[in-house]
PDB file of C-alpha atoms in Angstrom:
ATOM      1  CA  MET F  30      -2.317  11.538  12.739  1.00  0.00           C
ATOM      2  CA  ASP F  31      -4.948  12.135  10.233  1.00  0.00           C
ATOM      3  CA  SER F  32      -5.445   9.699   7.297  1.00  0.00           C
ATOM      4  CA  LYS F  33      -3.878  12.029   4.803  1.00  0.00           C
ATOM      5  CA  ALA F  34      -0.740  12.597   6.724  1.00  0.00           C
ATOM      6  CA  LEU F  35      -0.374   8.768   7.337  1.00  0.00           C
ATOM      7  CA  LEU F  36      -0.931   8.300   3.453  1.00  0.00           C
ATOM      8  CA  LYS F  37       1.893  10.766   2.675  1.00  0.00           C
ATOM      9  CA  THR F  38       4.303   8.949   5.059  1.00  0.00           C
ATOM     10  CA  ILE F  39       3.822   5.467   3.861  1.00  0.00           C
ATOM     11  CA  VAL F  40       3.688   6.727   0.041  1.00  0.00           C
ATOM     12  CA  LYS F  41       7.375   8.054   0.795  1.00  0.00           C
ATOM     13  CA  ALA F  42       8.421   4.914   2.712  1.00  0.00           C
ATOM     14  CA  ALA F  43       7.226   2.705  -0.217  1.00  0.00           C
ATOM     15  CA  ASP F  44       8.947   4.816  -2.698  1.00  0.00           C
ATOM     16  CA  ASP F  45      11.950   5.018  -0.603  1.00  0.00           C
ATOM     17  CA  LYS F  46      12.355   1.241  -1.064  1.00  0.00           C
ATOM     18  CA  LYS F  47      11.966   1.584  -5.056  1.00  0.00           C
ATOM     19  CA  ALA F  48       8.147   0.350  -4.920  1.00  0.00           C
ATOM     20  CA  GLU F  49       7.108   0.343  -8.643  1.00  0.00           C
ATOM     21  CA  ASP F  50       3.636   1.762  -9.871  1.00  0.00           C
ATOM     22  CA  ILE F  51       2.634   3.323  -6.683  1.00  0.00           C
ATOM     23  CA  VAL F  52      -1.377   3.852  -6.875  1.00  0.00           C
ATOM     24  CA  VAL F  53      -3.724   5.461  -4.096  1.00  0.00           C
ATOM     25  CA  LEU F  54      -7.297   4.809  -4.101  1.00  0.00           C
ATOM     26  CA  ASN F  55      -9.583   7.180  -2.169  1.00  0.00           C
ATOM     27  CA  MET F  56     -11.948   4.663  -0.590  1.00  0.00           C
ATOM     28  CA  GLN F  57     -13.893   7.397   1.402  1.00  0.00           C
ATOM     29  CA  GLY F  58     -17.592   7.058   0.807  1.00  0.00           C
ATOM     30  CA  ILE F  59     -17.011   3.732  -0.814  1.00  0.00           C
ATOM     31  CA  SER F  60     -15.683   1.522   2.147  1.00  0.00           C
ATOM     32  CA  LEU F  61     -16.595   1.414   5.663  1.00  0.00           C
ATOM     33  CA  ILE F  62     -13.274   0.110   6.744  1.00  0.00           C
ATOM     34  CA  THR F  63     -10.667   2.514   5.412  1.00  0.00           C
ATOM     35  CA  ASP F  64      -9.995   5.820   3.809  1.00  0.00           C
ATOM     36  CA  TYR F  65      -7.341   4.975   1.348  1.00  0.00           C
ATOM     37  CA  PHE F  66      -5.671   1.848  -0.233  1.00  0.00           C
ATOM     38  CA  LEU F  67      -2.056   2.296  -1.227  1.00  0.00           C
ATOM     39  CA  ILE F  68      -1.167  -0.233  -3.912  1.00  0.00           C
ATOM     40  CA  CYS F  69       2.395  -0.888  -5.103  1.00  0.00           C
ATOM     41  CA  GLN F  70       4.814  -3.794  -6.159  1.00  0.00           C
ATOM     42  CA  GLY F  71       8.045  -5.231  -6.011  1.00  0.00           C
ATOM     43  CA  THR F  72      10.205  -7.064  -8.292  1.00  0.00           C
ATOM     44  CA  SER F  73      11.065  -9.902  -6.119  1.00  0.00           C
ATOM     45  CA  GLU F  74       9.875 -11.321  -2.700  1.00  0.00           C
ATOM     46  CA  LYS F  75      12.951  -9.594  -0.835  1.00  0.00           C
ATOM     47  CA  GLN F  76      11.787  -6.340  -2.225  1.00  0.00           C
ATOM     48  CA  VAL F  77       8.272  -6.985  -1.404  1.00  0.00           C
ATOM     49  CA  GLN F  78       9.367  -7.610   2.110  1.00  0.00           C
ATOM     50  CA  ALA F  79      11.562  -4.613   2.237  1.00  0.00           C
ATOM     51  CA  ILE F  80       8.877  -2.445   1.098  1.00  0.00           C
ATOM     52  CA  ALA F  81       6.536  -3.837   3.635  1.00  0.00           C
ATOM     53  CA  ARG F  82       8.899  -3.597   6.546  1.00  0.00           C
ATOM     54  CA  GLU F  83       9.610   0.156   5.628  1.00  0.00           C
ATOM     55  CA  VAL F  84       5.783   1.056   5.388  1.00  0.00           C
ATOM     56  CA  LYS F  85       5.286  -0.828   8.693  1.00  0.00           C
ATOM     57  CA  SER F  86       8.480   1.167  10.323  1.00  0.00           C
ATOM     58  CA  ALA F  87       7.346   4.592   9.043  1.00  0.00           C
ATOM     59  CA  ALA F  88       3.674   4.176  10.326  1.00  0.00           C
ATOM     60  CA  GLU F  89       4.830   3.075  13.639  1.00  0.00           C
ATOM     61  CA  LYS F  90       7.367   6.013  13.976  1.00  0.00           C
ATOM     62  CA  THR F  91       4.353   8.131  13.820  1.00  0.00           C
ATOM     63  CA  GLY F  92       2.952   6.226  17.111  1.00  0.00           C
ATOM     64  CA  LEU F  93       0.457   4.276  14.975  1.00  0.00           C
ATOM     65  CA  ASP F  94      -0.259   0.583  16.195  1.00  0.00           C
ATOM     66  CA  ILE F  95      -0.346  -1.709  12.973  1.00  0.00           C
ATOM     67  CA  LYS F  96      -3.620  -3.468  13.023  1.00  0.00           C
ATOM     68  CA  LYS F  97      -2.708  -6.582  10.990  1.00  0.00           C
ATOM     69  CA  ILE F  98      -0.155  -7.632   8.537  1.00  0.00           C
ATOM     70  CA  GLU F  99      -0.915 -10.657   6.314  1.00  0.00           C
ATOM     71  CA  GLY F 100       1.293 -12.257   3.661  1.00  0.00           C
ATOM     72  CA  PHE F 101       4.751 -11.125   4.680  1.00  0.00           C
ATOM     73  CA  GLU F 102       6.429 -14.594   4.816  1.00  0.00           C
ATOM     74  CA  GLU F 103       5.169 -15.531   1.340  1.00  0.00           C
ATOM     75  CA  ALA F 104       5.641 -11.862   0.013  1.00  0.00           C
ATOM     76  CA  ARG F 105       3.301 -12.387  -2.915  1.00  0.00           C
ATOM     77  CA  TRP F 106       0.798  -9.997  -1.357  1.00  0.00           C
ATOM     78  CA  VAL F 107       1.472  -8.262   1.779  1.00  0.00           C
ATOM     79  CA  LEU F 108      -1.347  -6.502   3.546  1.00  0.00           C
ATOM     80  CA  ILE F 109      -0.738  -3.857   6.046  1.00  0.00           C
ATOM     81  CA  ASP F 110      -3.795  -2.643   7.904  1.00  0.00           C
ATOM     82  CA  MET F 111      -3.398   0.791   9.465  1.00  0.00           C
ATOM     83  CA  GLY F 112      -6.902   1.578  10.092  1.00  0.00           C
ATOM     84  CA  ASP F 113      -7.292   4.687   8.000  1.00  0.00           C
ATOM     85  CA  VAL F 114      -5.008   3.334   5.120  1.00  0.00           C
ATOM     86  CA  ILE F 115      -4.545  -0.137   3.989  1.00  0.00           C
ATOM     87  CA  ALA F 116      -1.374  -1.031   2.078  1.00  0.00           C
ATOM     88  CA  HIS F 117      -1.145  -3.606  -0.558  1.00  0.00           C
ATOM     89  CA  VAL F 118       2.372  -4.509  -1.505  1.00  0.00           C
ATOM     90  CA  PHE F 119       2.351  -7.132  -4.402  1.00  0.00           C
ATOM     91  CA  HIS F 120       4.847  -9.071  -6.197  1.00  0.00           C
ATOM     92  CA  LYS F 121       4.798  -7.871  -9.875  1.00  0.00           C
ATOM     93  CA  ASP F 122       3.372 -11.173 -10.772  1.00  0.00           C
ATOM     94  CA  GLU F 123       0.302 -11.007  -8.420  1.00  0.00           C
ATOM     95  CA  ARG F 124      -0.601  -7.542  -9.103  1.00  0.00           C
ATOM     96  CA  ASN F 125      -2.023  -7.963 -12.537  1.00  0.00           C
ATOM     97  CA  TYR F 126      -4.009 -11.175 -11.294  1.00  0.00           C
ATOM     98  CA  TYR F 127      -5.852  -9.556  -8.468  1.00  0.00           C
ATOM     99  CA  ASN F 128      -6.022  -6.035 -10.085  1.00  0.00           C
ATOM    100  CA  LEU F 129      -7.355  -4.069  -7.105  1.00  0.00           C
ATOM    101  CA  GLU F 130      -7.641  -0.910  -9.324  1.00  0.00           C
ATOM    102  CA  ARG F 131     -10.138  -2.544 -11.556  1.00  0.00           C
ATOM    103  CA  LEU F 132     -12.090  -4.226  -8.597  1.00  0.00           C
ATOM    104  CA  TRP F 133     -12.295  -0.690  -6.815  1.00  0.00           C
ATOM    105  CA  GLY F 134     -12.842   0.891 -10.426  1.00  0.00           C
ATOM    106  CA  ASP F 135     -15.313   3.314  -8.915  1.00  0.00           C
ATOM    107  CA  ALA F 136     -12.785   4.593  -6.195  1.00  0.00           C
ATOM    108  CA  PRO F 137     -11.185   7.673  -7.416  1.00  0.00           C
ATOM    109  CA  ILE F 138      -7.287   7.872  -7.763  1.00  0.00           C
ATOM    110  CA  GLU F 139      -5.296  10.242  -5.686  1.00  0.00           C
ATOM    111  CA  ASN F 140      -2.620  12.410  -7.096  1.00  0.00           C
ATOM    112  CA  ILE F 141       0.606  11.443  -5.107  1.00  0.00           C
ATOM    113  CA  GLN F 142       3.070  13.020  -7.431  1.00  0.00           C
ATOM    114  CA  LYS F 143       4.218  15.796  -4.849  1.00  0.00           C
ATOM    115  CA  GLU F 144       4.931  13.011  -2.344  1.00  0.00           C
ATOM    116  CA  LEU F 145       7.271  11.290  -4.658  1.00  0.00           C
ATOM    117  CA  ALA F 146       8.850  14.391  -6.081  1.00  0.00           C
ATOM    118  CA  PRO F 147      12.570  14.654  -4.830  1.00  0.00           C
TER     119      PRO F 147
END
């Protein structure tokens, strides 16, 4: 599965668990480790874990092996490394603090509205 198809799959998975403020940064040509960052947030630890679980499950259903998951137990910032796509699932209180969108401000934001359309 190519990185764009994987991205669409996990954007839908995050949206299915009511992830808020979903943003995708195109890291191609900026980062050597990944093509895309998916960044989203949940309003509670339980929701952050539910979003992370759904993203992991959706990626695995495509046959992809997850490289690494960090932060799941604490559920403040869960990082799911799928190789070409890295998902960052934040608790809403942590997202503003780390502000990855500003940190990677030179990365273009992908238009994901068609993936989120009902």
